[in-house]
Amino acid sequence: MAAAQESSKFCEAFPMKSGDGPKSYAKNSTFQREAVDVAKQLIVKEIAEKLDIDILLSSKSNTFHIADLGCSTGPNTFSAVEGILEAVQLKYQSQMMNSQVPEFQVFFNDHTTNDFNMLFKSLPQNRPYYAVGVPGSFYGRIFPNASIHFVHSSFSLHWLSRVPKQVVDRNSPAWNKGRIQYSNSTDEVVRAYEAQFAEDMGCFLHARAQEIVHGGLMVIIIPGRPNGSSHSDSVANATLLLVGSCLMDMAKEGVLLEEKVDSFNLPMYYMSPQELEAAVEQNGFFSIERLEYLPRVPVDDTVSEQLASHLRAALEGLIKQQFGEEILDELFDRYCKKVEEQFSILEIESGKPTHFLAALKRKAN
């Protein structure tokens, strides 16, 4: 408990662009939606084969609790929840237990700075579940002991709880001068990010082990990198390198201060399946029921504007806080042009998918 509390205490919040305007996350998250849609059949299969409905029948309550961690503002979270709920209903019906199908309560979790008002306004009107908003970092405890039957999280666990302290310390060997992330940096910077990831993932699994009932499931969709690949081979890291390149160009032209770039680092880390396996093994409270790559959604060179819009929806808050709002349009215009000029960068390891799905089951002991 102490580790989870410590991590939660020092967590930073990185909310997606709020509202439902043209630059909002709600309108610019179709890449994430495609991955959620691709994963649906795998989630249905895991629920059909691995969910132990006896865990609910043995309890006094006839309510099935689902949690979506890192829900943002919708609509992706609603689609994911709907698929999970339907799969659980089918599980009951397949076992001739129609009369015992439970009620459903869904907990939508994100940081306190998330636009929950937008989330609540967007809730499906005829939803077959009771909705609850739960603010707080998922790197700490957010639910009571043994209270959740199914946890879902999609495109959230690549966000660290914070930027590693060493990379913004001028006196540290890991000071990340002139760069905004780790993939093209020194070994010291890479190790600092790897250590922060290991600490955060340990806290995440520790908290979930206490909150999920024995026999309950957790399914997470993770943008990562293939096993055995270097950090620089990650397509996601390649896109972020272009953002850093644009910022440095603007600094050299006097549009912004270079010192601002030196002290700006993204709190994001793209893990491999092997790294997740190691964290789960160290935690000891979950078994890995499924771990597989999701098919890559092909992109072409006409996608540059959409990619810029999606990245802006995710990063605008961080960039505005560091550099001010006035640079945003120019930055992402430059980024869009760089994507068009260097599109081959985004085709690194083009034959290998990078997003993967992990299904974990809470052990009975």
mmCIF file of C-alpha atoms in Angstrom:
data_model
loop_
_atom_site.group_PDB
_atom_site.id
_atom_site.type_symbol
_atom_site.label_atom_id
_atom_site.label_comp_id
_atom_site.label_asym_id
_atom_site.label_seq_id
_atom_site.Cartn_x
_atom_site.Cartn_y
_atom_site.Cartn_z
ATOM 1 C CA MET A 1 0.000 0.000 0.000
ATOM 2 C CA ALA A 2 2.809 2.410 0.862
ATOM 3 C CA ALA A 3 4.312 2.288 -2.628
ATOM 4 C CA ALA A 4 0.982 2.994 -4.289
ATOM 5 C CA GLN A 5 0.251 5.853 -1.911
ATOM 6 C CA GLU A 6 3.703 7.329 -2.492
ATOM 7 C CA SER A 7 3.327 7.204 -6.267
ATOM 8 C CA SER A 8 -0.167 8.631 -6.165
ATOM 9 C CA LYS A 9 0.962 11.461 -3.910
ATOM 10 C CA PHE A 10 3.517 12.692 -6.421
ATOM 11 C CA CYS A 11 1.620 11.981 -9.632
ATOM 12 C CA GLU A 12 1.274 14.726 -12.184
ATOM 13 C CA ALA A 13 -1.840 15.139 -14.331
ATOM 14 C CA PHE A 14 -1.718 15.217 -18.119
ATOM 15 C CA PRO A 15 -5.310 15.647 -19.314
ATOM 16 C CA MET A 16 -6.370 15.384 -22.928
ATOM 17 C CA LYS A 17 -7.815 18.425 -24.719
ATOM 18 C CA SER A 18 -11.226 19.049 -23.154
ATOM 19 C CA GLY A 19 -14.625 19.866 -24.651
ATOM 20 C CA ASP A 20 -16.044 18.739 -27.978
ATOM 21 C CA GLY A 21 -14.559 21.382 -30.272
ATOM 22 C CA PRO A 22 -12.670 20.626 -33.494
ATOM 23 C CA LYS A 23 -9.333 20.316 -31.639
ATOM 24 C CA SER A 24 -10.685 18.281 -28.697
ATOM 25 C CA TYR A 25 -9.656 14.745 -27.807
ATOM 26 C CA ALA A 26 -13.276 13.671 -28.234
ATOM 27 C CA LYS A 27 -13.053 14.654 -31.920
ATOM 28 C CA ASN A 28 -9.437 13.551 -32.410
ATOM 29 C CA SER A 29 -9.066 10.041 -31.041
ATOM 30 C CA THR A 30 -10.085 7.828 -33.963
ATOM 31 C CA PHE A 31 -6.688 6.084 -34.022
ATOM 32 C CA GLN A 32 -7.341 4.948 -30.453
ATOM 33 C CA ARG A 33 -10.895 3.978 -31.379
ATOM 34 C CA GLU A 34 -9.625 1.740 -34.187
ATOM 35 C CA ALA A 35 -7.422 -0.177 -31.739
ATOM 36 C CA VAL A 36 -10.333 -0.561 -29.301
ATOM 37 C CA ASP A 37 -12.526 -1.904 -32.114
ATOM 38 C CA VAL A 38 -9.849 -4.361 -33.235
ATOM 39 C CA ALA A 39 -9.506 -5.628 -29.664
ATOM 40 C CA LYS A 40 -13.231 -6.162 -29.063
ATOM 41 C CA GLN A 41 -13.386 -9.747 -30.301
ATOM 42 C CA LEU A 42 -10.362 -10.694 -28.201
ATOM 43 C CA ILE A 43 -12.006 -9.188 -25.113
ATOM 44 C CA VAL A 44 -15.243 -11.059 -25.825
ATOM 45 C CA LYS A 45 -13.240 -14.287 -26.114
ATOM 46 C CA GLU A 46 -11.391 -13.673 -22.837
ATOM 47 C CA ILE A 47 -14.629 -12.991 -20.979
ATOM 48 C CA ALA A 48 -16.268 -16.096 -22.466
ATOM 49 C CA GLU A 49 -13.349 -18.345 -21.586
ATOM 50 C CA LYS A 50 -11.725 -16.848 -18.500
ATOM 51 C CA LEU A 51 -14.215 -14.791 -16.507
ATOM 52 C CA ASP A 52 -15.265 -16.656 -13.375
ATOM 53 C CA ILE A 53 -18.881 -15.629 -12.778
ATOM 54 C CA ASP A 54 -18.901 -17.628 -9.554
ATOM 55 C CA ILE A 55 -17.054 -14.670 -8.032
ATOM 56 C CA LEU A 56 -20.254 -12.666 -8.329
ATOM 57 C CA LEU A 57 -22.666 -15.441 -7.402
ATOM 58 C CA SER A 58 -20.758 -15.994 -4.166
ATOM 59 C CA SER A 59 -21.092 -12.344 -3.145
ATOM 60 C CA LYS A 60 -24.069 -10.692 -1.494
ATOM 61 C CA SER A 61 -24.419 -8.103 -4.247
ATOM 62 C CA ASN A 62 -25.839 -8.788 -7.685
ATOM 63 C CA THR A 63 -23.933 -5.896 -9.256
ATOM 64 C CA PHE A 64 -21.073 -6.380 -11.683
ATOM 65 C CA HIS A 65 -18.467 -3.623 -11.365
ATOM 66 C CA ILE A 66 -16.498 -2.492 -14.423
ATOM 67 C CA ALA A 67 -13.744 0.148 -14.282
ATOM 68 C CA ASP A 68 -12.273 2.002 -17.242
ATOM 69 C CA LEU A 69 -8.973 3.582 -16.244
ATOM 70 C CA GLY A 70 -7.845 6.643 -18.169
ATOM 71 C CA CYS A 71 -11.297 7.168 -19.664
ATOM 72 C CA SER A 72 -10.733 10.749 -20.882
ATOM 73 C CA THR A 73 -13.895 12.361 -22.277
ATOM 74 C CA GLY A 74 -15.375 9.750 -24.625
ATOM 75 C CA PRO A 75 -16.564 8.415 -26.970
ATOM 76 C CA ASN A 76 -14.033 5.559 -26.990
ATOM 77 C CA THR A 77 -14.627 4.611 -23.373
ATOM 78 C CA PHE A 78 -18.356 4.122 -24.004
ATOM 79 C CA SER A 79 -17.685 1.798 -26.931
ATOM 80 C CA ALA A 80 -15.272 -0.291 -24.881
ATOM 81 C CA VAL A 81 -17.638 -0.525 -21.924
ATOM 82 C CA GLU A 82 -20.559 -1.498 -24.146
ATOM 83 C CA GLY A 83 -18.556 -4.396 -25.603
ATOM 84 C CA ILE A 84 -17.489 -5.633 -22.156
ATOM 85 C CA LEU A 85 -21.007 -5.438 -20.785
ATOM 86 C CA GLU A 86 -22.506 -7.352 -23.725
ATOM 87 C CA ALA A 87 -19.838 -10.058 -23.403
ATOM 88 C CA VAL A 88 -20.596 -10.530 -19.691
ATOM 89 C CA GLN A 89 -24.317 -10.805 -20.456
ATOM 90 C CA LEU A 90 -23.565 -13.434 -23.107
ATOM 91 C CA LYS A 91 -21.457 -15.333 -20.595
ATOM 92 C CA TYR A 92 -24.420 -15.598 -18.232
ATOM 93 C CA GLN A 93 -26.813 -16.521 -21.017
ATOM 94 C CA SER A 94 -24.486 -19.204 -22.377
ATOM 95 C CA GLN A 95 -24.586 -20.875 -18.987
ATOM 96 C CA MET A 96 -28.377 -20.775 -18.910
ATOM 97 C CA MET A 97 -28.383 -18.153 -16.176
ATOM 98 C CA ASN A 98 -30.605 -15.522 -17.807
ATOM 99 C CA SER A 99 -32.472 -14.875 -14.600
ATOM 100 C CA GLN A 100 -29.238 -14.161 -12.768
ATOM 101 C CA VAL A 101 -27.731 -11.601 -15.142
ATOM 102 C CA PRO A 102 -26.477 -8.871 -12.804
ATOM 103 C CA GLU A 103 -26.940 -5.154 -12.828
ATOM 104 C CA PHE A 104 -23.902 -3.220 -13.995
ATOM 105 C CA GLN A 105 -22.067 -0.302 -12.496
ATOM 106 C CA VAL A 106 -19.308 1.368 -14.513
ATOM 107 C CA PHE A 107 -16.601 3.501 -12.945
ATOM 108 C CA PHE A 108 -15.008 6.017 -15.299
ATOM 109 C CA ASN A 109 -11.601 6.991 -13.948
ATOM 110 C CA ASP A 110 -9.149 9.709 -14.907
ATOM 111 C CA HIS A 111 -7.151 12.503 -13.291
ATOM 112 C CA THR A 112 -9.041 15.161 -11.353
ATOM 113 C CA THR A 113 -8.267 17.656 -14.128
ATOM 114 C CA ASN A 114 -10.023 15.509 -16.737
ATOM 115 C CA ASP A 115 -13.107 17.059 -18.365
ATOM 116 C CA PHE A 116 -15.649 14.925 -16.512
ATOM 117 C CA ASN A 117 -18.414 17.390 -17.407
ATOM 118 C CA MET A 118 -17.902 16.537 -21.071
ATOM 119 C CA LEU A 119 -17.802 12.842 -20.208
ATOM 120 C CA PHE A 120 -21.084 12.989 -18.311
ATOM 121 C CA LYS A 121 -22.798 15.068 -21.014
ATOM 122 C CA SER A 122 -21.741 12.469 -23.599
ATOM 123 C CA LEU A 123 -23.001 9.416 -21.703
ATOM 124 C CA PRO A 124 -25.340 7.270 -23.862
ATOM 125 C CA GLN A 125 -28.898 8.053 -22.849
ATOM 126 C CA ASN A 126 -30.191 4.471 -22.878
ATOM 127 C CA ARG A 127 -27.158 2.946 -21.218
ATOM 128 C CA PRO A 128 -27.757 -0.357 -19.409
ATOM 129 C CA TYR A 129 -25.480 0.546 -16.513
ATOM 130 C CA TYR A 130 -25.100 2.972 -13.635
ATOM 131 C CA ALA A 131 -22.278 5.438 -14.321
ATOM 132 C CA VAL A 132 -19.862 6.834 -11.752
ATOM 133 C CA GLY A 133 -16.919 9.212 -12.209
ATOM 134 C CA VAL A 134 -13.840 8.378 -10.145
ATOM 135 C CA PRO A 135 -11.116 11.044 -10.126
ATOM 136 C CA GLY A 136 -7.554 10.131 -9.225
ATOM 137 C CA SER A 137 -4.342 8.627 -10.567
ATOM 138 C CA PHE A 138 -4.473 4.917 -11.331
ATOM 139 C CA TYR A 139 -0.909 4.647 -10.043
ATOM 140 C CA GLY A 140 -2.478 4.677 -6.583
ATOM 141 C CA ARG A 141 -5.540 3.092 -4.963
ATOM 142 C CA ILE A 142 -8.856 4.403 -6.294
ATOM 143 C CA PHE A 143 -11.310 1.632 -5.255
ATOM 144 C CA PRO A 144 -12.034 -0.381 -2.085
ATOM 145 C CA ASN A 145 -10.557 -3.835 -1.562
ATOM 146 C CA ALA A 146 -11.916 -6.616 -3.805
ATOM 147 C CA SER A 147 -14.641 -4.407 -5.294
ATOM 148 C CA ILE A 148 -13.981 -4.533 -9.070
ATOM 149 C CA HIS A 149 -14.779 -7.481 -11.347
ATOM 150 C CA PHE A 150 -13.379 -6.211 -14.633
ATOM 151 C CA VAL A 151 -10.798 -3.497 -15.366
ATOM 152 C CA HIS A 152 -10.244 -2.036 -18.809
ATOM 153 C CA SER A 153 -7.619 0.489 -19.815
ATOM 154 C CA SER A 154 -6.754 1.574 -23.321
ATOM 155 C CA PHE A 155 -3.981 3.927 -24.509
ATOM 156 C CA SER A 156 -3.262 5.100 -20.969
ATOM 157 C CA LEU A 157 -0.377 3.108 -19.538
ATOM 158 C CA HIS A 158 2.232 4.698 -21.788
ATOM 159 C CA TRP A 159 1.723 7.847 -19.696
ATOM 160 C CA LEU A 160 4.102 7.842 -16.748
ATOM 161 C CA SER A 161 3.154 9.287 -13.380
ATOM 162 C CA ARG A 162 5.757 12.009 -13.924
ATOM 163 C CA VAL A 163 8.867 12.925 -15.872
ATOM 164 C CA PRO A 164 11.933 11.254 -14.299
ATOM 165 C CA LYS A 165 13.547 13.839 -12.044
ATOM 166 C CA GLN A 166 17.060 13.213 -13.315
ATOM 167 C CA VAL A 167 16.334 14.283 -16.902
ATOM 168 C CA VAL A 168 15.495 17.870 -15.899
ATOM 169 C CA ASP A 169 18.397 18.198 -13.438
ATOM 170 C CA ARG A 170 21.260 20.133 -15.053
ATOM 171 C CA ASN A 171 23.712 18.485 -12.635
ATOM 172 C CA SER A 172 22.604 14.944 -13.467
ATOM 173 C CA PRO A 173 24.297 12.691 -16.058
ATOM 174 C CA ALA A 174 20.764 12.093 -17.320
ATOM 175 C CA TRP A 175 20.023 15.764 -18.079
ATOM 176 C CA ASN A 176 18.182 15.600 -21.405
ATOM 177 C CA LYS A 177 19.345 18.869 -22.974
ATOM 178 C CA GLY A 178 17.812 19.695 -26.342
ATOM 179 C CA ARG A 179 15.473 16.709 -26.418
ATOM 180 C CA ILE A 180 11.924 16.135 -25.205
ATOM 181 C CA GLN A 181 12.026 12.351 -24.759
ATOM 182 C CA TYR A 182 14.383 9.415 -24.413
ATOM 183 C CA SER A 183 14.513 7.377 -27.605
ATOM 184 C CA ASN A 184 17.336 9.321 -29.290
ATOM 185 C CA SER A 185 19.095 10.267 -26.096
ATOM 186 C CA THR A 186 21.933 8.988 -23.916
ATOM 187 C CA ASP A 187 21.972 5.685 -22.035
ATOM 188 C CA GLU A 188 21.546 7.609 -18.766
ATOM 189 C CA VAL A 189 18.320 9.197 -19.988
ATOM 190 C CA VAL A 190 16.991 5.867 -21.267
ATOM 191 C CA ARG A 191 17.740 4.207 -17.931
ATOM 192 C CA ALA A 192 15.958 7.012 -16.051
ATOM 193 C CA TYR A 193 12.820 6.475 -18.130
ATOM 194 C CA GLU A 194 13.037 2.694 -17.783
ATOM 195 C CA ALA A 195 13.338 3.041 -13.999
ATOM 196 C CA GLN A 196 10.330 5.394 -13.839
ATOM 197 C CA PHE A 197 8.297 2.947 -15.932
ATOM 198 C CA ALA A 198 9.244 0.014 -13.681
ATOM 199 C CA GLU A 199 8.293 1.967 -10.555
ATOM 200 C CA ASP A 200 4.980 3.123 -12.019
ATOM 201 C CA MET A 201 3.977 -0.272 -13.363
ATOM 202 C CA GLY A 202 4.780 -1.822 -10.012
ATOM 203 C CA CYS A 203 2.466 0.676 -8.315
ATOM 204 C CA PHE A 204 -0.269 0.131 -10.902
ATOM 205 C CA LEU A 205 -0.289 -3.653 -10.474
ATOM 206 C CA HIS A 206 0.006 -3.395 -6.691
ATOM 207 C CA ALA A 207 -3.091 -1.194 -6.510
ATOM 208 C CA ARG A 208 -5.126 -3.315 -8.935
ATOM 209 C CA ALA A 209 -4.218 -6.516 -7.068
ATOM 210 C CA GLN A 210 -6.000 -5.112 -4.029
ATOM 211 C CA GLU A 211 -9.006 -3.722 -5.889
ATOM 212 C CA ILE A 212 -9.870 -6.607 -8.237
ATOM 213 C CA VAL A 213 -11.751 -9.588 -6.841
ATOM 214 C CA HIS A 214 -10.055 -12.982 -6.960
ATOM 215 C CA GLY A 215 -10.837 -14.420 -10.391
ATOM 216 C CA GLY A 216 -11.546 -10.978 -11.850
ATOM 217 C CA LEU A 217 -10.069 -9.848 -15.166
ATOM 218 C CA MET A 218 -8.066 -6.863 -16.362
ATOM 219 C CA VAL A 219 -7.606 -6.113 -20.071
ATOM 220 C CA ILE A 220 -5.211 -3.382 -21.160
ATOM 221 C CA ILE A 221 -4.439 -2.088 -24.660
ATOM 222 C CA ILE A 222 -0.959 -0.621 -24.825
ATOM 223 C CA PRO A 223 0.845 1.375 -27.496
ATOM 224 C CA GLY A 224 4.323 -0.063 -27.232
ATOM 225 C CA ARG A 225 7.169 -1.508 -29.246
ATOM 226 C CA PRO A 226 8.013 -5.040 -30.411
ATOM 227 C CA ASN A 227 10.064 -7.361 -28.216
ATOM 228 C CA GLY A 228 13.752 -7.077 -28.960
ATOM 229 C CA SER A 229 13.479 -3.716 -30.691
ATOM 230 C CA SER A 230 15.289 -0.567 -29.662
ATOM 231 C CA HIS A 231 13.433 2.464 -28.332
ATOM 232 C CA SER A 232 14.281 4.369 -31.486
ATOM 233 C CA ASP A 233 12.480 1.728 -33.564
ATOM 234 C CA SER A 234 9.139 2.636 -31.999
ATOM 235 C CA VAL A 235 6.794 4.369 -34.445
ATOM 236 C CA ALA A 236 5.269 6.313 -31.541
ATOM 237 C CA ASN A 237 8.693 7.551 -30.457
ATOM 238 C CA ALA A 238 9.454 8.525 -34.059
ATOM 239 C CA THR A 239 6.414 10.811 -34.117
ATOM 240 C CA LEU A 240 7.463 12.439 -30.845
ATOM 241 C CA LEU A 241 10.996 12.998 -32.158
ATOM 242 C CA LEU A 242 9.485 15.155 -34.879
ATOM 243 C CA VAL A 243 7.727 17.289 -32.247
ATOM 244 C CA GLY A 244 11.049 17.788 -30.472
ATOM 245 C CA SER A 245 12.713 18.647 -33.767
ATOM 246 C CA CYS A 246 10.084 21.313 -34.455
ATOM 247 C CA LEU A 247 10.570 22.827 -31.007
ATOM 248 C CA MET A 248 14.348 22.992 -31.482
ATOM 249 C CA ASP A 249 13.897 24.610 -34.902
ATOM 250 C CA MET A 250 11.691 27.255 -33.295
ATOM 251 C CA ALA A 251 14.268 27.806 -30.548
ATOM 252 C CA LYS A 252 17.066 28.308 -33.085
ATOM 253 C CA GLU A 253 14.898 30.828 -34.920
ATOM 254 C CA GLY A 254 14.206 32.736 -31.709
ATOM 255 C CA VAL A 255 10.496 31.904 -31.621
ATOM 256 C CA LEU A 256 10.940 30.410 -28.152
ATOM 257 C CA LEU A 257 13.738 30.045 -25.615
ATOM 258 C CA GLU A 258 16.060 27.054 -25.982
ATOM 259 C CA GLU A 259 16.168 26.770 -22.186
ATOM 260 C CA LYS A 260 12.454 26.038 -22.312
ATOM 261 C CA VAL A 261 13.103 23.074 -24.595
ATOM 262 C CA ASP A 262 15.963 21.856 -22.395
ATOM 263 C CA SER A 263 13.629 21.662 -19.397
ATOM 264 C CA PHE A 264 10.702 20.093 -21.285
ATOM 265 C CA ASN A 265 10.336 16.308 -21.367
ATOM 266 C CA LEU A 266 7.363 14.139 -22.188
ATOM 267 C CA PRO A 267 6.163 11.758 -19.446
ATOM 268 C CA MET A 268 5.615 8.893 -21.905
ATOM 269 C CA TYR A 269 7.227 5.463 -22.201
ATOM 270 C CA TYR A 270 6.505 2.764 -24.780
ATOM 271 C CA MET A 271 6.982 -0.651 -23.194
ATOM 272 C CA SER A 272 7.480 -4.026 -24.836
ATOM 273 C CA PRO A 273 5.396 -7.117 -23.994
ATOM 274 C CA GLN A 274 8.473 -8.575 -22.277
ATOM 275 C CA GLU A 275 8.672 -5.581 -19.946
ATOM 276 C CA LEU A 276 5.025 -6.033 -19.024
ATOM 277 C CA GLU A 277 5.585 -9.746 -18.415
ATOM 278 C CA ALA A 278 8.482 -8.965 -16.087
ATOM 279 C CA ALA A 279 6.362 -6.493 -14.099
ATOM 280 C CA VAL A 280 3.484 -8.973 -13.783
ATOM 281 C CA GLU A 281 5.845 -11.715 -12.646
ATOM 282 C CA GLN A 282 7.415 -9.444 -10.048
ATOM 283 C CA ASN A 283 3.976 -8.466 -8.744
ATOM 284 C CA GLY A 284 2.917 -12.099 -8.409
ATOM 285 C CA PHE A 285 -0.851 -11.574 -8.049
ATOM 286 C CA PHE A 286 -1.885 -11.935 -11.712
ATOM 287 C CA SER A 287 -1.628 -14.608 -14.377
ATOM 288 C CA ILE A 288 -1.250 -13.558 -18.004
ATOM 289 C CA GLU A 289 -4.107 -15.151 -19.916
ATOM 290 C CA ARG A 290 -3.402 -13.488 -23.252
ATOM 291 C CA LEU A 291 -0.622 -11.307 -24.584
ATOM 292 C CA GLU A 292 -0.607 -10.526 -28.281
ATOM 293 C CA TYR A 293 -0.005 -7.793 -30.788
ATOM 294 C CA LEU A 294 -2.943 -6.087 -32.440
ATOM 295 C CA PRO A 295 -2.900 -5.688 -36.226
ATOM 296 C CA ARG A 296 -1.513 -2.375 -37.351
ATOM 297 C CA VAL A 297 -3.913 0.003 -38.983
ATOM 298 C CA PRO A 298 -2.201 1.013 -42.240
ATOM 299 C CA VAL A 299 -1.607 4.716 -42.806
ATOM 300 C CA ASP A 300 -0.668 6.619 -45.936
ATOM 301 C CA ASP A 301 0.932 9.966 -46.611
ATOM 302 C CA THR A 302 -2.425 11.748 -46.587
ATOM 303 C CA VAL A 303 -2.751 11.194 -42.855
ATOM 304 C CA SER A 304 -0.362 13.974 -41.753
ATOM 305 C CA GLU A 305 -3.051 16.495 -40.757
ATOM 306 C CA GLN A 306 -5.017 13.873 -38.853
ATOM 307 C CA LEU A 307 -1.868 12.740 -37.048
ATOM 308 C CA ALA A 308 -1.054 16.338 -36.110
ATOM 309 C CA SER A 309 -4.597 16.876 -34.799
ATOM 310 C CA HIS A 310 -4.506 13.682 -32.727
ATOM 311 C CA LEU A 311 -1.133 14.525 -31.235
ATOM 312 C CA ARG A 312 -2.222 18.075 -30.464
ATOM 313 C CA ALA A 313 -5.299 16.788 -28.612
ATOM 314 C CA ALA A 314 -3.022 14.711 -26.389
ATOM 315 C CA LEU A 315 -0.114 17.135 -25.885
ATOM 316 C CA GLU A 316 -1.644 20.593 -26.046
ATOM 317 C CA GLY A 317 -2.003 20.978 -22.280
ATOM 318 C CA LEU A 318 1.624 20.055 -21.601
ATOM 319 C CA ILE A 319 2.995 22.253 -24.364
ATOM 320 C CA LYS A 320 0.835 25.226 -23.427
ATOM 321 C CA GLN A 321 1.952 24.986 -19.813
ATOM 322 C CA GLN A 322 5.630 25.049 -20.807
ATOM 323 C CA PHE A 323 5.713 27.361 -23.825
ATOM 324 C CA GLY A 324 2.442 29.280 -23.824
ATOM 325 C CA GLU A 325 -0.621 29.000 -26.008
ATOM 326 C CA GLU A 326 0.650 31.297 -28.739
ATOM 327 C CA ILE A 327 3.076 28.718 -30.227
ATOM 328 C CA LEU A 328 0.543 25.906 -30.658
ATOM 329 C CA ASP A 329 -0.703 26.623 -34.175
ATOM 330 C CA GLU A 330 2.778 27.207 -35.564
ATOM 331 C CA LEU A 331 4.219 24.153 -33.824
ATOM 332 C CA PHE A 332 1.674 21.733 -35.199
ATOM 333 C CA ASP A 333 1.727 23.330 -38.651
ATOM 334 C CA ARG A 334 5.465 22.679 -38.682
ATOM 335 C CA TYR A 335 4.896 19.170 -37.384
ATOM 336 C CA CYS A 336 2.392 18.424 -40.132
ATOM 337 C CA LYS A 337 4.899 19.527 -42.779
ATOM 338 C CA LYS A 338 7.671 17.419 -41.216
ATOM 339 C CA VAL A 339 5.442 14.351 -41.258
ATOM 340 C CA GLU A 340 4.787 14.940 -44.958
ATOM 341 C CA GLU A 341 8.504 15.412 -45.683
ATOM 342 C CA GLN A 342 9.693 12.480 -43.573
ATOM 343 C CA PHE A 343 6.792 10.089 -43.848
ATOM 344 C CA SER A 344 9.146 7.123 -44.170
ATOM 345 C CA ILE A 345 10.099 7.685 -40.516
ATOM 346 C CA LEU A 346 6.614 6.587 -39.537
ATOM 347 C CA GLU A 347 7.018 3.346 -41.472
ATOM 348 C CA ILE A 348 9.821 2.060 -39.239
ATOM 349 C CA GLU A 349 9.446 -1.676 -38.731
ATOM 350 C CA SER A 350 6.372 -1.404 -40.920
ATOM 351 C CA GLY A 351 5.851 -5.153 -40.940
ATOM 352 C CA LYS A 352 5.606 -5.343 -37.163
ATOM 353 C CA PRO A 353 2.556 -4.268 -35.153
ATOM 354 C CA THR A 354 3.316 -2.155 -32.089
ATOM 355 C CA HIS A 355 0.070 -2.031 -30.105
ATOM 356 C CA PHE A 356 -0.622 -5.046 -27.955
ATOM 357 C CA LEU A 357 -3.343 -6.416 -25.723
ATOM 358 C CA ALA A 358 -2.774 -8.062 -22.363
ATOM 359 C CA ALA A 359 -5.449 -9.964 -20.429
ATOM 360 C CA LEU A 360 -4.575 -10.547 -16.761
ATOM 361 C CA LYS A 361 -6.514 -12.617 -14.244
ATOM 362 C CA ARG A 362 -6.383 -11.960 -10.520
ATOM 363 C CA LYS A 363 -5.075 -15.098 -8.842
ATOM 364 C CA ALA A 364 -7.046 -16.667 -6.037
ATOM 365 C CA ASN A 365 -4.177 -16.399 -3.561
#
